[in-house]
XYZ file of N, CA and C in Angstrom:
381
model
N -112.674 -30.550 34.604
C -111.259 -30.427 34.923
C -110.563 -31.749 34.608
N -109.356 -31.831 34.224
C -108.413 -33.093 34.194
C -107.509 -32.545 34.491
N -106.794 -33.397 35.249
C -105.427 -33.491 36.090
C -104.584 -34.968 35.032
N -103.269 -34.397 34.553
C -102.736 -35.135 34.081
C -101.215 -35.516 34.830
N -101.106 -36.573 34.613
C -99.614 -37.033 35.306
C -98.566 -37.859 34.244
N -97.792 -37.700 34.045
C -96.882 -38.433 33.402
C -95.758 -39.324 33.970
N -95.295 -40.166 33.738
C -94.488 -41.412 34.453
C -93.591 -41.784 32.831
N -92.680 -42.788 33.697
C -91.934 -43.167 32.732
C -90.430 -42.897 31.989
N -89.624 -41.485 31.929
C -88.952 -41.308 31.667
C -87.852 -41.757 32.760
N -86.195 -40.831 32.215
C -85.432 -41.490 32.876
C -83.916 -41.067 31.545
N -83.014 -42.055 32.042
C -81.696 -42.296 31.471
C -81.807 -43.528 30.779
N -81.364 -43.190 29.433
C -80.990 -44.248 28.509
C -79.681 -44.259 27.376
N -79.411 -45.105 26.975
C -78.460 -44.758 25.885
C -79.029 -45.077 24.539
N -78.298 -44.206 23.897
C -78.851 -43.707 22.303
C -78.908 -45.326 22.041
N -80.065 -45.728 21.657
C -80.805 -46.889 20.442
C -81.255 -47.550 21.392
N -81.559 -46.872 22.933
C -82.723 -47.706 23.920
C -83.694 -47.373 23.463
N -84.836 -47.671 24.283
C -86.165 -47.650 24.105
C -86.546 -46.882 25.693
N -87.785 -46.506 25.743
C -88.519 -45.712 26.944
C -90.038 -45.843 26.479
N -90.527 -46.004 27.399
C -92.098 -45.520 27.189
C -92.859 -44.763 28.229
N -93.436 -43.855 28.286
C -93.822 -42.488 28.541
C -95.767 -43.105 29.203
N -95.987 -43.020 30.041
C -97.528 -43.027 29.955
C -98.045 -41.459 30.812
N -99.276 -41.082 30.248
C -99.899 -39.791 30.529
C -101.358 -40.386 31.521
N -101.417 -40.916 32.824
C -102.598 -40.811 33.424
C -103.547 -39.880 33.951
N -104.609 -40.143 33.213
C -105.785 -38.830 33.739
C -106.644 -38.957 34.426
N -106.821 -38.268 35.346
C -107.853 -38.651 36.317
C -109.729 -37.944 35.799
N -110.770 -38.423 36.452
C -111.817 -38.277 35.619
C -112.753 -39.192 34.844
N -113.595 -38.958 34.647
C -114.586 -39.851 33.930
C -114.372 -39.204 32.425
N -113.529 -38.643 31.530
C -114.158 -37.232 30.604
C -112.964 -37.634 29.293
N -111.950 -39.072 29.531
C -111.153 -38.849 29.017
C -111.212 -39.423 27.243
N -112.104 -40.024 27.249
C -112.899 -40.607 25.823
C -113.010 -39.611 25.151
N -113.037 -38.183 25.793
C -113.754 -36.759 24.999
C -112.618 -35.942 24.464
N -111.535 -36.428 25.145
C -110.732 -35.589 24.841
C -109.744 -36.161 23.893
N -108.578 -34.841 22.716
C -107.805 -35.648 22.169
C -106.165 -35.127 22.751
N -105.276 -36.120 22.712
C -104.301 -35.934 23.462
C -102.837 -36.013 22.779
N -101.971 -35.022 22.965
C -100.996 -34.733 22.446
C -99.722 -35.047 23.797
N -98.509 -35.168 22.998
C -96.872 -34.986 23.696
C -96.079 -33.761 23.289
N -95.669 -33.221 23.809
C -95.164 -32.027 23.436
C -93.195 -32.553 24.497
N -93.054 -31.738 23.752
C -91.313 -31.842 24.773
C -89.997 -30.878 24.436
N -89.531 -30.189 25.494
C -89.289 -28.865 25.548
C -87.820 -29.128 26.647
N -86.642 -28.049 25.911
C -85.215 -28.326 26.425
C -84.861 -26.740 26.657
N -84.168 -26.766 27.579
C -84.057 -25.066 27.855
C -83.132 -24.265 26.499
N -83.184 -25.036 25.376
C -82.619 -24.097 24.219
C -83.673 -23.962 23.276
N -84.915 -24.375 23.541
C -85.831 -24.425 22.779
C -87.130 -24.026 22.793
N -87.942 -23.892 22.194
C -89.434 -23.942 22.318
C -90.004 -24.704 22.581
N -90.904 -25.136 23.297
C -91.502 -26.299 23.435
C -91.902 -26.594 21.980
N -91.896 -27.984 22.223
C -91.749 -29.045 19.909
C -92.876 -29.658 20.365
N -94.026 -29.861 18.973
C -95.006 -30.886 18.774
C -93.982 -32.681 19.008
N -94.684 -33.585 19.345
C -93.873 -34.544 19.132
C -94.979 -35.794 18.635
N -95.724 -35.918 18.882
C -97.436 -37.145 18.411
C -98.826 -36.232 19.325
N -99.594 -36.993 18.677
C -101.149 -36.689 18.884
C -102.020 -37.912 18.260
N -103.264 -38.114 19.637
C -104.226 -39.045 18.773
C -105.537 -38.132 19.635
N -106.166 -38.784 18.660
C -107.754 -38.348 18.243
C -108.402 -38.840 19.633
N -109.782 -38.898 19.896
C -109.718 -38.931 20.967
C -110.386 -40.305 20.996
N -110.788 -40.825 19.696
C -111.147 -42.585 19.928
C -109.737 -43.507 19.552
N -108.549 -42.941 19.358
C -107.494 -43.311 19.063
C -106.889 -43.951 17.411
N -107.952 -43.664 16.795
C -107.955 -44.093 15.451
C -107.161 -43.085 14.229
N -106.916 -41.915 14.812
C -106.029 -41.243 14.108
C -105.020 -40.999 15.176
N -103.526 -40.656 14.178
C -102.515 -40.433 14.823
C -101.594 -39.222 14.088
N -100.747 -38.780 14.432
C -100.254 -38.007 13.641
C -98.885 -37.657 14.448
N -97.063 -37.029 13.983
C -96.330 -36.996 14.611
C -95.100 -36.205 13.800
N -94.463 -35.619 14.530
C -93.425 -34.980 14.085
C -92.799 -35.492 12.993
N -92.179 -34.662 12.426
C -90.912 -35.868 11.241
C -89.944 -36.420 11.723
N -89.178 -35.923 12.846
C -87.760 -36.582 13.689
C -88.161 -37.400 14.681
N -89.621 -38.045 14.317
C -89.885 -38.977 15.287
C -90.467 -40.041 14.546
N -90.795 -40.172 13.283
C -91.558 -41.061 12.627
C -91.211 -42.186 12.391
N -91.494 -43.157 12.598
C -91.197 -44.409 12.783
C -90.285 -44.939 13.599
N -90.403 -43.971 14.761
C -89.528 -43.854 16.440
C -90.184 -44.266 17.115
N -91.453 -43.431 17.135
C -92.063 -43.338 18.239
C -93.880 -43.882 17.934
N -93.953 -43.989 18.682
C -95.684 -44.313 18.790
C -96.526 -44.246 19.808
N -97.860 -43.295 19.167
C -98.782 -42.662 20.270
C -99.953 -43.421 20.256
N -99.984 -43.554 21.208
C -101.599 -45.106 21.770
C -102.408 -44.946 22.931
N -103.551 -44.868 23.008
C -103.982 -44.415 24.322
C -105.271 -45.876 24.634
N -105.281 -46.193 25.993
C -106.249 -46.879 26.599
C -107.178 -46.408 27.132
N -108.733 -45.816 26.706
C -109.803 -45.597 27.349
C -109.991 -46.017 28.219
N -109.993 -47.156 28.406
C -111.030 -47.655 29.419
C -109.122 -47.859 30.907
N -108.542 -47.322 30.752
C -107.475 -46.933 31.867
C -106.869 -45.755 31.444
N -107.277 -44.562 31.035
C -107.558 -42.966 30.727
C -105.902 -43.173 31.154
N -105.613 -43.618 29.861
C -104.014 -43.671 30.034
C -103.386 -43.319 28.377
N -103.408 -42.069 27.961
C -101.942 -42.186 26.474
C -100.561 -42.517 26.951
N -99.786 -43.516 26.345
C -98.300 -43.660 25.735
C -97.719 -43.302 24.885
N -96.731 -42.841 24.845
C -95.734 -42.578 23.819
C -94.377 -43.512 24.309
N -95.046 -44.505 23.078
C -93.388 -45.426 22.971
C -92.823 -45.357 22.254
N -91.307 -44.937 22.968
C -90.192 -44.506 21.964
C -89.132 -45.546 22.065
N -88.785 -45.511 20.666
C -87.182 -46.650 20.513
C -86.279 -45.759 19.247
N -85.080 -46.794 19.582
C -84.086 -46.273 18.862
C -83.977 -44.703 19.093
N -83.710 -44.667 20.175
C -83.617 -42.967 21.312
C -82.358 -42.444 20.381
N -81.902 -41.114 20.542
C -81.125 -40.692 19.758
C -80.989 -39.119 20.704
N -79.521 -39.287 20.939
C -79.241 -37.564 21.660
C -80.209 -36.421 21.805
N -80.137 -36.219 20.666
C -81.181 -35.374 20.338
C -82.779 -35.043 20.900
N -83.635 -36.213 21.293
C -84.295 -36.773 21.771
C -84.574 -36.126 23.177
N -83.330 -36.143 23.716
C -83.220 -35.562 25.359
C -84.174 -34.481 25.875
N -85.105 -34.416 26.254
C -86.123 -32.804 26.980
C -86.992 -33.735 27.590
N -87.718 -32.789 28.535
C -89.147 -33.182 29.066
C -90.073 -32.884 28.441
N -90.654 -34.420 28.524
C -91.874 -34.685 27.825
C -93.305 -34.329 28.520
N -93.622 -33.766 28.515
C -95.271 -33.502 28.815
C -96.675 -33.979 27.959
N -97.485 -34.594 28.542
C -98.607 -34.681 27.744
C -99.535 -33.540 27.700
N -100.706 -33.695 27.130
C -101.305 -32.495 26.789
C -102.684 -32.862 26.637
N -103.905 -31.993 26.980
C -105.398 -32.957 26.777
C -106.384 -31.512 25.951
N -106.737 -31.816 24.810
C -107.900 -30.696 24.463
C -108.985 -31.770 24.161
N -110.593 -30.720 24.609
C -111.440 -31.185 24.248
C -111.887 -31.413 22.923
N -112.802 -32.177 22.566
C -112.926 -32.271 21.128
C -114.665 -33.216 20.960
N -115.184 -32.469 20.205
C -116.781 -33.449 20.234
C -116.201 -34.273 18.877
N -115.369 -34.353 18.146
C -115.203 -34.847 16.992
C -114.107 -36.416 16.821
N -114.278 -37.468 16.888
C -113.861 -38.476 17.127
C -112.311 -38.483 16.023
N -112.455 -37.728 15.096
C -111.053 -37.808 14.004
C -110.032 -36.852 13.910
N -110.389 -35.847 15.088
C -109.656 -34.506 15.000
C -108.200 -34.594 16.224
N -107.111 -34.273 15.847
C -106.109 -34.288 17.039
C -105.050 -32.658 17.355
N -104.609 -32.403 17.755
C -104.020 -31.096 17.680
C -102.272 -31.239 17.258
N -102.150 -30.137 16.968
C -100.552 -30.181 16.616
C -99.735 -28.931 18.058
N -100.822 -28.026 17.671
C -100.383 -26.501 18.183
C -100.588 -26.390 20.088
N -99.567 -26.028 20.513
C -99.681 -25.867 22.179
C -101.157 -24.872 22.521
N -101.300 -23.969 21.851
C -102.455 -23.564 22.271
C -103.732 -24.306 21.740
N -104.084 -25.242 21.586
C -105.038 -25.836 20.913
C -105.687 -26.827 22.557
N -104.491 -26.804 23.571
C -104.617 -27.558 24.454
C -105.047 -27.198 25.816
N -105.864 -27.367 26.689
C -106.319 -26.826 27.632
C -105.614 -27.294 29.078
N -105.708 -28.800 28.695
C -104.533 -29.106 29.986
C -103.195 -30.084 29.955
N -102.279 -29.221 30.802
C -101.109 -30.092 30.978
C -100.560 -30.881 31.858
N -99.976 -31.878 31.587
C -99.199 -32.245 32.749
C -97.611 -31.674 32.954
N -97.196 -32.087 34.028
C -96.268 -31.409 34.530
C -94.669 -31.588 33.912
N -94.671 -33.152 33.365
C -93.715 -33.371 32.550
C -92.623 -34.517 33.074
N -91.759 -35.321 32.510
C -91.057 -35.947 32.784
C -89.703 -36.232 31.681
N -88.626 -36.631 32.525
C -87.237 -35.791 31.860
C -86.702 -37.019 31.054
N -86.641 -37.274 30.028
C -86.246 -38.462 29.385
C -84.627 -37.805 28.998
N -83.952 -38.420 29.191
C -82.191 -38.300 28.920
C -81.396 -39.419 28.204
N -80.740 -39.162 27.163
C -80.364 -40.096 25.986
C -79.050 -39.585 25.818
N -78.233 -40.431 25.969
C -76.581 -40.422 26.631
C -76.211 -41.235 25.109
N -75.136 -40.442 24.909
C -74.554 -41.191 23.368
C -73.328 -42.174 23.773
């Protein structure tokens, strides 16, 4: 089992910065690879980054690329997503996301690929 929590969001104005951390509780989190997903009540929940589960691959939306950046600390079973240069648009709750994986280079894109979530936190970007 993992229990995930997210921290971090909040109110900012367009071309702040925020950073997002996903803490997991567990011994198991080296195994797993971990995604951000983030979802606005006009929408579907959106891919937004993913890393592998030794952190050596990364991968991320296009309206976030060279925004944002996904990084995780093993040894404090902690992923970030640090975001700058925020932009309206931007605005939903962010949730992290954890699937297992025996494969050290593999990360997910797709919501069902993921087994557990956290609950989410509301990042807001005021123009």
């Amino acid at each position: 089992q993992v229990q995930l929590v997210e921290s971090g969001g909040g109110l900012v104005q367009a071309g702040g910065s925020l950073r997002l951390s996903c803490a997991s509780s567990g011994r198991t989190f080296s195994s797993v690879a971990m995604g951000w997903f983030r979802q606005t009540p006009a929408k579907e929940r959106e891919f937004v980054a993913a890393i592998s589960r030794n952190g050596a691959s990364t991968t991320y939306t296009d309206s976030v690329k060279g925004r944002f950046t996904i990084y995780r600390d093993n040894g404090k079973n902690t992923v970030y997503l640090e975001m700058n240069s925020l932009k309206p648009e931007d605005t939903a709750v962010y949730s992290c996301a954890a699937a297992w994986t025996y494969d050290d280079r593999l990360y997910y894109v797709k919501p069902n690929e993921y087994s557990y979530w956290g609950q989410g936190t509301q990042v807001t970007v005021s123009s």
